[in-house]
PDB file of C-alpha atoms and ligand atoms in Angstrom:
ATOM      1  CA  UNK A   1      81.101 130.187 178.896  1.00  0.00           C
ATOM      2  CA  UNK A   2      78.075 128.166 177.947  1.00  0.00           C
ATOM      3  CA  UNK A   3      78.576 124.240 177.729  1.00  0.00           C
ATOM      4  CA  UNK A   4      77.990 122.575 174.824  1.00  0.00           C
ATOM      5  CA  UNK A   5      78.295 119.328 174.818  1.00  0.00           C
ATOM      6  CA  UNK A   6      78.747 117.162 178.346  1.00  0.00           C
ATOM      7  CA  UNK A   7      79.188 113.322 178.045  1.00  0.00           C
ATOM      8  CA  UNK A   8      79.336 111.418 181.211  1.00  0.00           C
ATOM      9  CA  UNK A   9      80.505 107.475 181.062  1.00  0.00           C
ATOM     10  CA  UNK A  10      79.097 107.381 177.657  1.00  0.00           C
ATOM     11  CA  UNK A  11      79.245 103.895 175.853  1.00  0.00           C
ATOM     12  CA  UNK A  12      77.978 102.731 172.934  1.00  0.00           C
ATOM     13  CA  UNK A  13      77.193  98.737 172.291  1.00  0.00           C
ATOM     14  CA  UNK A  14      76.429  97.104 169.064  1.00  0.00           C
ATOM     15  CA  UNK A  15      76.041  93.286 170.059  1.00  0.00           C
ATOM     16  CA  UNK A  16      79.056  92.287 171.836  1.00  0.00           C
ATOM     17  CA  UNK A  17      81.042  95.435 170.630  1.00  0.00           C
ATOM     18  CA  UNK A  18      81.505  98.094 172.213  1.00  0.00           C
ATOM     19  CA  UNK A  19      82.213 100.970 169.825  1.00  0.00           C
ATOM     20  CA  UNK A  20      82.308 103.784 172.695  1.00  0.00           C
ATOM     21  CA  UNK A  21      83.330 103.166 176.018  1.00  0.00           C
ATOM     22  CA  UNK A  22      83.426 105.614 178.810  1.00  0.00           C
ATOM     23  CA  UNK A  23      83.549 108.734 177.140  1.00  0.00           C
ATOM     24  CA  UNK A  24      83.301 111.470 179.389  1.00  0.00           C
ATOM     25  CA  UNK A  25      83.723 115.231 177.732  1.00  0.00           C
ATOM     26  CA  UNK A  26      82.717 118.638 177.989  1.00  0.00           C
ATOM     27  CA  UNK A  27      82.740 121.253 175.336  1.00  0.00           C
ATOM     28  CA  UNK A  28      81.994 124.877 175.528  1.00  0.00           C
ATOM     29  CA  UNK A  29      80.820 127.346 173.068  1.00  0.00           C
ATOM     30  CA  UNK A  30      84.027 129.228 173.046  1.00  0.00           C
ATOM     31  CA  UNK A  31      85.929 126.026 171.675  1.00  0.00           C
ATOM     32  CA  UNK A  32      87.314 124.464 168.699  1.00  0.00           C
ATOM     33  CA  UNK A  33      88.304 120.809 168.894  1.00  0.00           C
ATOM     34  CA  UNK A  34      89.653 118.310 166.329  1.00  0.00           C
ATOM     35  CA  UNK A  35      88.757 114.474 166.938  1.00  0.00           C
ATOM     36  CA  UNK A  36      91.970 112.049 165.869  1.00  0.00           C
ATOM     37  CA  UNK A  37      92.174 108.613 165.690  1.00  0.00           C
ATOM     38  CA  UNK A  38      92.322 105.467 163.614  1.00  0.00           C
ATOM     39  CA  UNK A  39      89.798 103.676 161.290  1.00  0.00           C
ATOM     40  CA  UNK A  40      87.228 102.487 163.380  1.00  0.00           C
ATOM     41  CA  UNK A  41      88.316 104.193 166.600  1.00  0.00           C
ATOM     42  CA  UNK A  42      84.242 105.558 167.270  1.00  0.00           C
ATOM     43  CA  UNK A  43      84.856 109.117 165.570  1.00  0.00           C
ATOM     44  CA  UNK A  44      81.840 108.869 163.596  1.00  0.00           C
ATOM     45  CA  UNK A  45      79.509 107.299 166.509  1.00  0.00           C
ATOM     46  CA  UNK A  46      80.713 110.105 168.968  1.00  0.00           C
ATOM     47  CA  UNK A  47      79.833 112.815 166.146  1.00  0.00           C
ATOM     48  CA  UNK A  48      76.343 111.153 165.659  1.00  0.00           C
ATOM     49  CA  UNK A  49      75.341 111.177 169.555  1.00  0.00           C
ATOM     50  CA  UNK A  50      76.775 114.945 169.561  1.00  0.00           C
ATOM     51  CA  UNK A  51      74.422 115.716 166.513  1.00  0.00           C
ATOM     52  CA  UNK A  52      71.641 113.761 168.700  1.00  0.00           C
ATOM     53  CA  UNK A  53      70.815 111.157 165.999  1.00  0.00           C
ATOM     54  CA  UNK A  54      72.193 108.559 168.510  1.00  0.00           C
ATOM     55  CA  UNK A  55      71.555 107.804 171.899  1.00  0.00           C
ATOM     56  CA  UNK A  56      74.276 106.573 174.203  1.00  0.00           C
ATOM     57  CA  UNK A  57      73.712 102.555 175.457  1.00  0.00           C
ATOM     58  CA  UNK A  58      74.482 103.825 178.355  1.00  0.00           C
ATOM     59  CA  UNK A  59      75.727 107.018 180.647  1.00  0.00           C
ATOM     60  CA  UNK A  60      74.676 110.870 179.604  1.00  0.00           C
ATOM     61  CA  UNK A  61      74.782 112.754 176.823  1.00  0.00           C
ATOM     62  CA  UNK A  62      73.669 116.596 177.012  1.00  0.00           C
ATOM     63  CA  UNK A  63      73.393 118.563 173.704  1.00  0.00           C
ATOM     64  CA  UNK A  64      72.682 121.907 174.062  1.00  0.00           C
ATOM     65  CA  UNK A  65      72.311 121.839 177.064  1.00  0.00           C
ATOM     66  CA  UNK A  66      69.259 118.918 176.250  1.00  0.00           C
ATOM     67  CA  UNK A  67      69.844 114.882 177.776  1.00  0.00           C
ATOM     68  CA  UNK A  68      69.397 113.052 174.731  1.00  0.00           C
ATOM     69  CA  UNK A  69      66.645 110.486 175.611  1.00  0.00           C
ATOM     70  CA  UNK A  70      64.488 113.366 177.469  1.00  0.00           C
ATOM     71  CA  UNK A  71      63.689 116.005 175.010  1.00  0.00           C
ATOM     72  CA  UNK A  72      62.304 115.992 171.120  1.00  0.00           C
ATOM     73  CA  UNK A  73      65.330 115.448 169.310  1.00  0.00           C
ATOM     74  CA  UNK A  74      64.067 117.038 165.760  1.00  0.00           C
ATOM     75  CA  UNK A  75      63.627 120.369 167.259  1.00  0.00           C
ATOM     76  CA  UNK A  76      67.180 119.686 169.297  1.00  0.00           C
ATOM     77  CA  UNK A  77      68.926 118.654 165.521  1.00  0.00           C
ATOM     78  CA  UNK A  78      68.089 122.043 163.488  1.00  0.00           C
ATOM     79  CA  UNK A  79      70.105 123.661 166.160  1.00  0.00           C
ATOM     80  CA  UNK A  80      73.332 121.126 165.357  1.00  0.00           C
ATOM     81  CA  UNK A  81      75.121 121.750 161.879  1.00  0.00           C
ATOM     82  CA  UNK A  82      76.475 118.596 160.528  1.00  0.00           C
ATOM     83  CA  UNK A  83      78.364 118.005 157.774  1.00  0.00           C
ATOM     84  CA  UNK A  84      79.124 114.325 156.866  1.00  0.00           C
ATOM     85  CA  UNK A  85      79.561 111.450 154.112  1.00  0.00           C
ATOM     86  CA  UNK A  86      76.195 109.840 155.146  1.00  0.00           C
ATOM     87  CA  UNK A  87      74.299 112.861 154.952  1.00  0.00           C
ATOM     88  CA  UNK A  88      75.899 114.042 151.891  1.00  0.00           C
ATOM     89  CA  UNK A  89      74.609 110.682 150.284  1.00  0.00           C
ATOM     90  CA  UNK A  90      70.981 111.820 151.588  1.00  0.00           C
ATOM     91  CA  UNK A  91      71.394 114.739 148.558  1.00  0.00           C
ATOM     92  CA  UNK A  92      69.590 114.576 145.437  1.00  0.00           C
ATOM     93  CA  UNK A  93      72.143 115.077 142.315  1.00  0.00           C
ATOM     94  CA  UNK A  94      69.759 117.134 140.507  1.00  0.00           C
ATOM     95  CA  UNK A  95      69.381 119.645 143.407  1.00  0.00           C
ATOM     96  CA  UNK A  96      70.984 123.170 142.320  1.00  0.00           C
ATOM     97  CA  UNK A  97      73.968 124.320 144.941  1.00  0.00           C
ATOM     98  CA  UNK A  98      71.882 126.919 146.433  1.00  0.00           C
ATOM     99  CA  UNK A  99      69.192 124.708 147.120  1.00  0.00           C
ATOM    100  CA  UNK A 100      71.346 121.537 148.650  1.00  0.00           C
ATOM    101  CA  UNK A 101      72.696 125.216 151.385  1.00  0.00           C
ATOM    102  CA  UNK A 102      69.162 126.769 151.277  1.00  0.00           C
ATOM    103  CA  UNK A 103      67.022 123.501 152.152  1.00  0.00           C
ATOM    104  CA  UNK A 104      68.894 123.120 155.611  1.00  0.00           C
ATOM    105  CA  UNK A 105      67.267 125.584 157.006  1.00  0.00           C
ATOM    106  CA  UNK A 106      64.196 123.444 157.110  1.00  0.00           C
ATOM    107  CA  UNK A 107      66.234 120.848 157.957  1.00  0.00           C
ATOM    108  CA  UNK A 108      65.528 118.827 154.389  1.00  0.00           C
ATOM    109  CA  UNK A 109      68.064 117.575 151.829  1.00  0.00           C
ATOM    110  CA  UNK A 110      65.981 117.878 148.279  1.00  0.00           C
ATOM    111  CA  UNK A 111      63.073 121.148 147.682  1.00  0.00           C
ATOM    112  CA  UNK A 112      59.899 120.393 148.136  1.00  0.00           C
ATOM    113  CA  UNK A 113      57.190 122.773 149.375  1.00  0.00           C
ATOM    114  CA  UNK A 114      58.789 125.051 152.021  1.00  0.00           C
ATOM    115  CA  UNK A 115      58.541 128.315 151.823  1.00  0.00           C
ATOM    116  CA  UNK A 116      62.151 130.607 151.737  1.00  0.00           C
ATOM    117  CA  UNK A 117      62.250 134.001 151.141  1.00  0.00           C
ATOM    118  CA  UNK A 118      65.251 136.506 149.937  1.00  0.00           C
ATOM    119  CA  UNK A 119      67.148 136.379 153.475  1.00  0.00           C
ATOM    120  CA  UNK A 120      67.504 132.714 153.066  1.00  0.00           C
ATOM    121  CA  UNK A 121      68.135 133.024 149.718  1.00  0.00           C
ATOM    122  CA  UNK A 122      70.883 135.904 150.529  1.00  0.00           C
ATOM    123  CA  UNK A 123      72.348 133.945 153.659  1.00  0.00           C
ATOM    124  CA  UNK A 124      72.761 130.678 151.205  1.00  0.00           C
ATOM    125  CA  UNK A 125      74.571 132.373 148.605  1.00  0.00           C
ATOM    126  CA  UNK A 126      76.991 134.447 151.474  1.00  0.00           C
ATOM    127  CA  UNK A 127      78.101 131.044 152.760  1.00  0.00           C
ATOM    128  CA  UNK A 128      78.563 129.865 149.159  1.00  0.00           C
ATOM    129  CA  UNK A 129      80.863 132.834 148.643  1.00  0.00           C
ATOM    130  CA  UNK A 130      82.498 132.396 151.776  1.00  0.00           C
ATOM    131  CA  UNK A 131      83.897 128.778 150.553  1.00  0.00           C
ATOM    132  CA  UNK A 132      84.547 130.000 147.342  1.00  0.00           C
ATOM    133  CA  UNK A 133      81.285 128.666 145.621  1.00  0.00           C
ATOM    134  CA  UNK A 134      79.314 132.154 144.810  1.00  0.00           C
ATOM    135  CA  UNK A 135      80.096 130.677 141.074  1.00  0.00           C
ATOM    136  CA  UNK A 136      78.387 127.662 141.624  1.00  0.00           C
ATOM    137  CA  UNK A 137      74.874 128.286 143.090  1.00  0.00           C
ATOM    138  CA  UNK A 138      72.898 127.198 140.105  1.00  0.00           C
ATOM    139  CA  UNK A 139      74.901 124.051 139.180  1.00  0.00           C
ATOM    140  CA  UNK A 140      73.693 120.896 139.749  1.00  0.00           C
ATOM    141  CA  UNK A 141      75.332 118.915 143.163  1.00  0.00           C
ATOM    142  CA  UNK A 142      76.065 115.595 141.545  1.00  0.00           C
ATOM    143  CA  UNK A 143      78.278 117.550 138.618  1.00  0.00           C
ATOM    144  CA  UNK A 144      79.925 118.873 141.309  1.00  0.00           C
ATOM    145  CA  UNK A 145      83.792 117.573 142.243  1.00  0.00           C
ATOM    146  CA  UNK A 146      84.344 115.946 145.608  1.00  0.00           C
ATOM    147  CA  UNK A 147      86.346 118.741 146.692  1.00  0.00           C
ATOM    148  CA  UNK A 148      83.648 121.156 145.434  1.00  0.00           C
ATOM    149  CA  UNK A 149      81.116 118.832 147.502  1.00  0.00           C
ATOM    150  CA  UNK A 150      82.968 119.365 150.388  1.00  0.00           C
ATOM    151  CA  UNK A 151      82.721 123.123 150.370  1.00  0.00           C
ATOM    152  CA  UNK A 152      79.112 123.318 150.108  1.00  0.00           C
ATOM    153  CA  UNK A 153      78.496 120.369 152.393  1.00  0.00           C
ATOM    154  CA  UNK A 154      80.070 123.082 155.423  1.00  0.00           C
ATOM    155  CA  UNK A 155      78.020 126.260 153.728  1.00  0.00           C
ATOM    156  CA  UNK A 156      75.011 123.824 154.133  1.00  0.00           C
ATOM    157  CA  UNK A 157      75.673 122.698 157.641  1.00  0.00           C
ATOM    158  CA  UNK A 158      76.157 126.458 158.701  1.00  0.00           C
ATOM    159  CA  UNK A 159      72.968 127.719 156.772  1.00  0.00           C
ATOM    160  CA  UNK A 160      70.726 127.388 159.850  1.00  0.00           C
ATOM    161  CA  UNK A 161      73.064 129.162 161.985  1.00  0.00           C
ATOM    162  CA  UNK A 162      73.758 126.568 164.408  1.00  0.00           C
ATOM    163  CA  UNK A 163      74.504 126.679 168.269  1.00  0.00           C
ATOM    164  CA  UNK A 164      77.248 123.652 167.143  1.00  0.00           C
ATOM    165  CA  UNK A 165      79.002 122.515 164.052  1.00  0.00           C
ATOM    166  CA  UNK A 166      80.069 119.284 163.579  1.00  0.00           C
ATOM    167  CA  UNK A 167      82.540 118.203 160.274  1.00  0.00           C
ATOM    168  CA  UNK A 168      82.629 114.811 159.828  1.00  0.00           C
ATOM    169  CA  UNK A 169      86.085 114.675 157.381  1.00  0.00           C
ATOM    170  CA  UNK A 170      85.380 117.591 155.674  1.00  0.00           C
ATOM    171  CA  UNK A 171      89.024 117.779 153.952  1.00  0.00           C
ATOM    172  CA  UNK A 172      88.674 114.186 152.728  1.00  0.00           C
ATOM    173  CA  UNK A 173      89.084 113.920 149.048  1.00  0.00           C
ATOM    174  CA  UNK A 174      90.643 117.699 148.683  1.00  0.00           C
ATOM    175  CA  UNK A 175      93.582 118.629 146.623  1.00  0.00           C
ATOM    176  CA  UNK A 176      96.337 120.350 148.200  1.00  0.00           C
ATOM    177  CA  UNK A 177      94.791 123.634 146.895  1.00  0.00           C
ATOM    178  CA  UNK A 178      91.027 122.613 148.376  1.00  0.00           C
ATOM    179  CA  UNK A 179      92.417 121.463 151.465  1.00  0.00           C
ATOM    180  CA  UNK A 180      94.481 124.404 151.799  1.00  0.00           C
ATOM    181  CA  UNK A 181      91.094 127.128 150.971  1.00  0.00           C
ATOM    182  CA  UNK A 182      88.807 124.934 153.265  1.00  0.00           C
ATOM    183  CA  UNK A 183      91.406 124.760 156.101  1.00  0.00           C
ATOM    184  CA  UNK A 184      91.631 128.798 155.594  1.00  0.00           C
ATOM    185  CA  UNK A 185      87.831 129.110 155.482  1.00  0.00           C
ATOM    186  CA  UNK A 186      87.673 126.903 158.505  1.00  0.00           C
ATOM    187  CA  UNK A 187      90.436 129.109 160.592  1.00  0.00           C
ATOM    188  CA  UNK A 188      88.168 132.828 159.772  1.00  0.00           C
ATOM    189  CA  UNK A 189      85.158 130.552 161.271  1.00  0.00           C
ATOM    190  CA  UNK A 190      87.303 129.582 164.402  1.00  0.00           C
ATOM    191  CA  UNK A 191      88.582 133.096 164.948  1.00  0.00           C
ATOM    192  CA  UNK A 192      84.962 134.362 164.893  1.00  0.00           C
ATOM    193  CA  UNK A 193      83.683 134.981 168.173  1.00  0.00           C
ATOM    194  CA  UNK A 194      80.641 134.895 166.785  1.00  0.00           C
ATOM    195  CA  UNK A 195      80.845 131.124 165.197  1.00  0.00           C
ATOM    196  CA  UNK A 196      79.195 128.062 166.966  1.00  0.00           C
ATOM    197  CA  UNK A 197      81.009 125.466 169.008  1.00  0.00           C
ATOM    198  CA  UNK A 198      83.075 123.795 165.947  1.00  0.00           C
ATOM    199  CA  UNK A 199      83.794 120.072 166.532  1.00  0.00           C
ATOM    200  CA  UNK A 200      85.875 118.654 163.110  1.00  0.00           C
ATOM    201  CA  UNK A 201      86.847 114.750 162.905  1.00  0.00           C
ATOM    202  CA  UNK A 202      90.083 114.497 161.118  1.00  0.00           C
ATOM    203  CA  UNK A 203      92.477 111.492 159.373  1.00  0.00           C
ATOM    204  CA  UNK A 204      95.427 113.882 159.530  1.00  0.00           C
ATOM    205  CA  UNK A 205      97.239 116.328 162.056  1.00  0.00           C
ATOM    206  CA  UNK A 206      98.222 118.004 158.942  1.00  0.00           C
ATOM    207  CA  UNK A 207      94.410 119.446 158.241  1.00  0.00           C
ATOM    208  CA  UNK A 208      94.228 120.816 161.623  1.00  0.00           C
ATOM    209  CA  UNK A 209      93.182 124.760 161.239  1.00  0.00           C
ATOM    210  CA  UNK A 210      94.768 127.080 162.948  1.00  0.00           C
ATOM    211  CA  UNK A 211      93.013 128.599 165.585  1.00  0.00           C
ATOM    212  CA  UNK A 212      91.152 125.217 166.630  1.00  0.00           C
ATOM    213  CA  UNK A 213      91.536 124.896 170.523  1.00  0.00           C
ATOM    214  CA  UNK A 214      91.413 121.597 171.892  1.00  0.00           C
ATOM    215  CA  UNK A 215      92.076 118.415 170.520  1.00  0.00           C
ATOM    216  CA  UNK A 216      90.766 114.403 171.585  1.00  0.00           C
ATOM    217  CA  UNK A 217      92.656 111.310 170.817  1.00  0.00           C
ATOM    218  CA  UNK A 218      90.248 108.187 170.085  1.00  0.00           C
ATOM    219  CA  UNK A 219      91.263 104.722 170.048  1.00  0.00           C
ATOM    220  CA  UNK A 220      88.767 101.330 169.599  1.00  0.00           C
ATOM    221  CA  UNK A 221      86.438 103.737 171.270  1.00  0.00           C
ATOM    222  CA  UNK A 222      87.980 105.163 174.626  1.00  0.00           C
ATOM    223  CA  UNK A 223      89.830 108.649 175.093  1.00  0.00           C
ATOM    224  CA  UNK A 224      93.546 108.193 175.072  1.00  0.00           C
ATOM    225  CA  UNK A 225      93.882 112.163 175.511  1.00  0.00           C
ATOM    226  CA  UNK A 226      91.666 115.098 175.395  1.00  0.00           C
ATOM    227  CA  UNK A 227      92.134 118.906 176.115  1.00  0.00           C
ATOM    228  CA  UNK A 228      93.852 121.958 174.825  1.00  0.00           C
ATOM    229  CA  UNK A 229      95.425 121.328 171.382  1.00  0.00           C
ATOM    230  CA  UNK A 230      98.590 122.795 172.467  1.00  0.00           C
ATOM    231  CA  UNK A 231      99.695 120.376 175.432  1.00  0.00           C
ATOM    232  CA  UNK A 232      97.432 117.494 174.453  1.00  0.00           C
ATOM    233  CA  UNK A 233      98.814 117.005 171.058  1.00  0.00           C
ATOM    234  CA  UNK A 234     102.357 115.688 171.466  1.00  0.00           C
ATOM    235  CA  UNK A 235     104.438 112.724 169.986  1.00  0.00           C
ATOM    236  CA  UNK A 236     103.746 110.327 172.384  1.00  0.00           C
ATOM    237  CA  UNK A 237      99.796 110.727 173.067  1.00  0.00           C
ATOM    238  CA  UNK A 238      99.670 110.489 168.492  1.00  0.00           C
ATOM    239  CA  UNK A 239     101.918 106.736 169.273  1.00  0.00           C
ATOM    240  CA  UNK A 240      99.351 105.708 171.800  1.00  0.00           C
ATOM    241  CA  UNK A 241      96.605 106.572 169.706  1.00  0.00           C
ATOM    242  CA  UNK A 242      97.966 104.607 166.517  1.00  0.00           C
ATOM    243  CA  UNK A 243     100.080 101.730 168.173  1.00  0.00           C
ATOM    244  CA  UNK A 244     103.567 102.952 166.511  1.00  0.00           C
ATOM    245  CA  UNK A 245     106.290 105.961 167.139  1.00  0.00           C
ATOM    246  CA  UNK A 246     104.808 108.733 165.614  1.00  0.00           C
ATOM    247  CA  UNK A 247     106.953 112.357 165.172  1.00  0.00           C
ATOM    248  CA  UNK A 248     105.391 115.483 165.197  1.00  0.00           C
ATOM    249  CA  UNK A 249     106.167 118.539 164.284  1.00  0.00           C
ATOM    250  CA  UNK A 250     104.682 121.905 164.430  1.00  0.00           C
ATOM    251  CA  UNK A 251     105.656 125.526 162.390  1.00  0.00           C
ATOM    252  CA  UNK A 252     103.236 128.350 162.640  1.00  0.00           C
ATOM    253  CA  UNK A 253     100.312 127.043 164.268  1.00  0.00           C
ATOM    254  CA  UNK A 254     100.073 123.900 161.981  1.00  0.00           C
ATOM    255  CA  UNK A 255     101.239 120.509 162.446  1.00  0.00           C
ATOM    256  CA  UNK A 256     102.572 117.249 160.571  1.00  0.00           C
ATOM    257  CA  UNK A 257     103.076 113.706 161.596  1.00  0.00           C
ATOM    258  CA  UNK A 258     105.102 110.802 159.965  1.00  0.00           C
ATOM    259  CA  UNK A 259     105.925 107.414 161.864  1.00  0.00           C
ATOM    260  CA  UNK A 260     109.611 108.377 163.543  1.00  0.00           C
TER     261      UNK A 260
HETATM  262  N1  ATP B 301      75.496  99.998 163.369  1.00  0.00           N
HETATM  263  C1  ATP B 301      76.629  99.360 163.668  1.00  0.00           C
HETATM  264  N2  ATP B 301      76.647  98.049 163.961  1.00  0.00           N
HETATM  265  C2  ATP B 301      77.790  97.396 164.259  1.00  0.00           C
HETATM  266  N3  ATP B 301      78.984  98.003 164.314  1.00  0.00           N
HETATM  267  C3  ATP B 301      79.027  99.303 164.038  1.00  0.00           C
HETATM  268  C4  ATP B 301      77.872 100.062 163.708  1.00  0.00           C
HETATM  269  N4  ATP B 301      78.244 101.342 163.485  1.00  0.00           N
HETATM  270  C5  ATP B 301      79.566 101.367 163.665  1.00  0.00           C
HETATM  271  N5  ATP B 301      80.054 100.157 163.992  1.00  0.00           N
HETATM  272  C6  ATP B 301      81.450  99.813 164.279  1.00  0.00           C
HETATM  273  O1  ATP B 301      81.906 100.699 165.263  1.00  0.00           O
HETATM  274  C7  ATP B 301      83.259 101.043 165.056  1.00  0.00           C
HETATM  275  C8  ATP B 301      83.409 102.534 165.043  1.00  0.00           C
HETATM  276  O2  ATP B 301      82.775 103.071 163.893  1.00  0.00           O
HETATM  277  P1  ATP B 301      82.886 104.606 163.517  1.00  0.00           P
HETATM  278  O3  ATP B 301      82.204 104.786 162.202  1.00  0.00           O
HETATM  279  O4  ATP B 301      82.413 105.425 164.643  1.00  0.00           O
HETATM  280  O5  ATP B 301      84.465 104.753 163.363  1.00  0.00           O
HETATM  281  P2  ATP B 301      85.329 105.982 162.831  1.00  0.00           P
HETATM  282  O6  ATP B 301      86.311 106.307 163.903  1.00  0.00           O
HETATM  283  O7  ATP B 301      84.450 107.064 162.334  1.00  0.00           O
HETATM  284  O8  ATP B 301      86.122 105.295 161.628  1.00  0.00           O
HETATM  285  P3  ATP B 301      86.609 105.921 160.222  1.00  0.00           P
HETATM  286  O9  ATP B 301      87.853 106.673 160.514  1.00  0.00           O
HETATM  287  O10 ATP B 301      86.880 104.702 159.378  1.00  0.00           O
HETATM  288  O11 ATP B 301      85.509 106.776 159.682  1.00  0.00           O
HETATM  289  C9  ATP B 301      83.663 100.357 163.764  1.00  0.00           C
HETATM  290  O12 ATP B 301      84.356  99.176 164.086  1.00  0.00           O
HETATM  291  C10 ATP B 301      82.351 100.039 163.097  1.00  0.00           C
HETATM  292  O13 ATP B 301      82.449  98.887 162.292  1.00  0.00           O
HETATM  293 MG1   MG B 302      84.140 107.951 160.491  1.00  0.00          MG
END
């Protein structure tokens, strides 16, 4: 078992707020965690210092085995998949599908003058296939549908094969049947022993795959729980997290929550 990710006391301060506050947490290669918690509970800010494009204010963050703040981060980001809204934004609309999943193996959003040759080419369009999106390589992203975004946002962030994967949302903005062929996509990745680290931030218990591992419960940016998804996520650690009785119920590896 190879660590991942370690975080020691980290905190994060914007002025007088502070957005993360003694986060400590390891995760290993072999895992498969989902990140919980409300609007504004630091999700976002703890998947930024994991994808090194943020430093912690203070304590230690290792990616990769790397301590952000010693090492080149650009070579330390290729080897961190991330899917999220921001860098989704970064996209040009005109870009073809197979381009927005083939330019991240340079670590670019739009083409420009990198070279690719056939195995990229190839290893783009086996990812689009793999989220249902073989049909779309030479369509243009912005005609795309958000749910269609989604899909190739993941085939992008797993294009350069990375050591981690980090979703920011990724089900946000599916229909029942997207949500439903991501969350299936997603579960084949977890199940792979040979798929990175997979670290997905989540709105709802609901879009939990099955086979993720572990599970942490944010609120205004400390760690109400953290560990394996099985004894972590209960009832009572879901009402902490969101101030109010929350029921939860589980049937065949997935879950659902509703206020009790
Ligand atoms: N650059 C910044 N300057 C000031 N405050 C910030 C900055 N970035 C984030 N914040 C604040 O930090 C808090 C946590 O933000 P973050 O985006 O990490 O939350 P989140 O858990 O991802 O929320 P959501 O579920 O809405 O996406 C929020 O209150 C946000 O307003
Ligand atoms: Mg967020």
């Amino acid at each position: 078992m190879t660590e991942v990710l370690g975080f020691e006391g980290v905190r994060v301060r914007r002025g007088d707020n502070e957005i993360l506050r003694d986060v400590s947490w390891t995760v290993s290669d072999r895992d498969r965690w989902v990140v919980l918690g409300p609007n504004g509970a630091g999700k976002t800010t703890l998947m930024s210092i994991a994808a090194a494009r943020l430093f912690p204010t203070a304590g230690r963050a290792t990616v990769l085995g790397e301590q952000l703040g010693e090492t080149d981060t650009r070579e330390l980001r290729v080897r961190v998949g991330l899917s999220s809204a921001a860098l989704a934004d970064r996209i040009p609309p005109h870009e073809t599908v197979r381009n927005v999943v083939m330019t991240a193996a340079h670590g670019v959003t739009g083409r420009w003058h990198e070279d690719y040759d056939g195995l990229d080419e190839d290893r783009a369009d086996a990812l689009l296939w793999a989220f249902g999106m073989a049909d779309f390589a030479q369509r243009e992203f912005g005609t795309l549908s958000e749910g269609e975004r989604k899909r190739v946002q993941v085939a992008r962030a797993l294009m350069p094969d990375p050591e981690l994967l980090l979703l920011d949302e990724p089900a946000a903005g599916l229909d029942l049947g997207g949500r439903e062929e991501l969350l299936g996509a997603l579960s084949e990745l977890a199940g792979d022993h040979r798929s990175p680290a997979i670290v997905m931030v989540t709105h709802h218990v609901e879009e939990i795959p099955v086979g993720f591992t572990h599970v942490m419960l944010l609120r205004d940016g400390q760690i109400v729980a953290a560990g394996p998804l099985a004894e972590t996520l209960t009832a009572e650690a879901l009402s902490r997290t969101y101030g109010m009785p929350v029921e939860l119920t589980s049937s065949s590896g997935r879950y659902a929550a509703r206020r009790a």
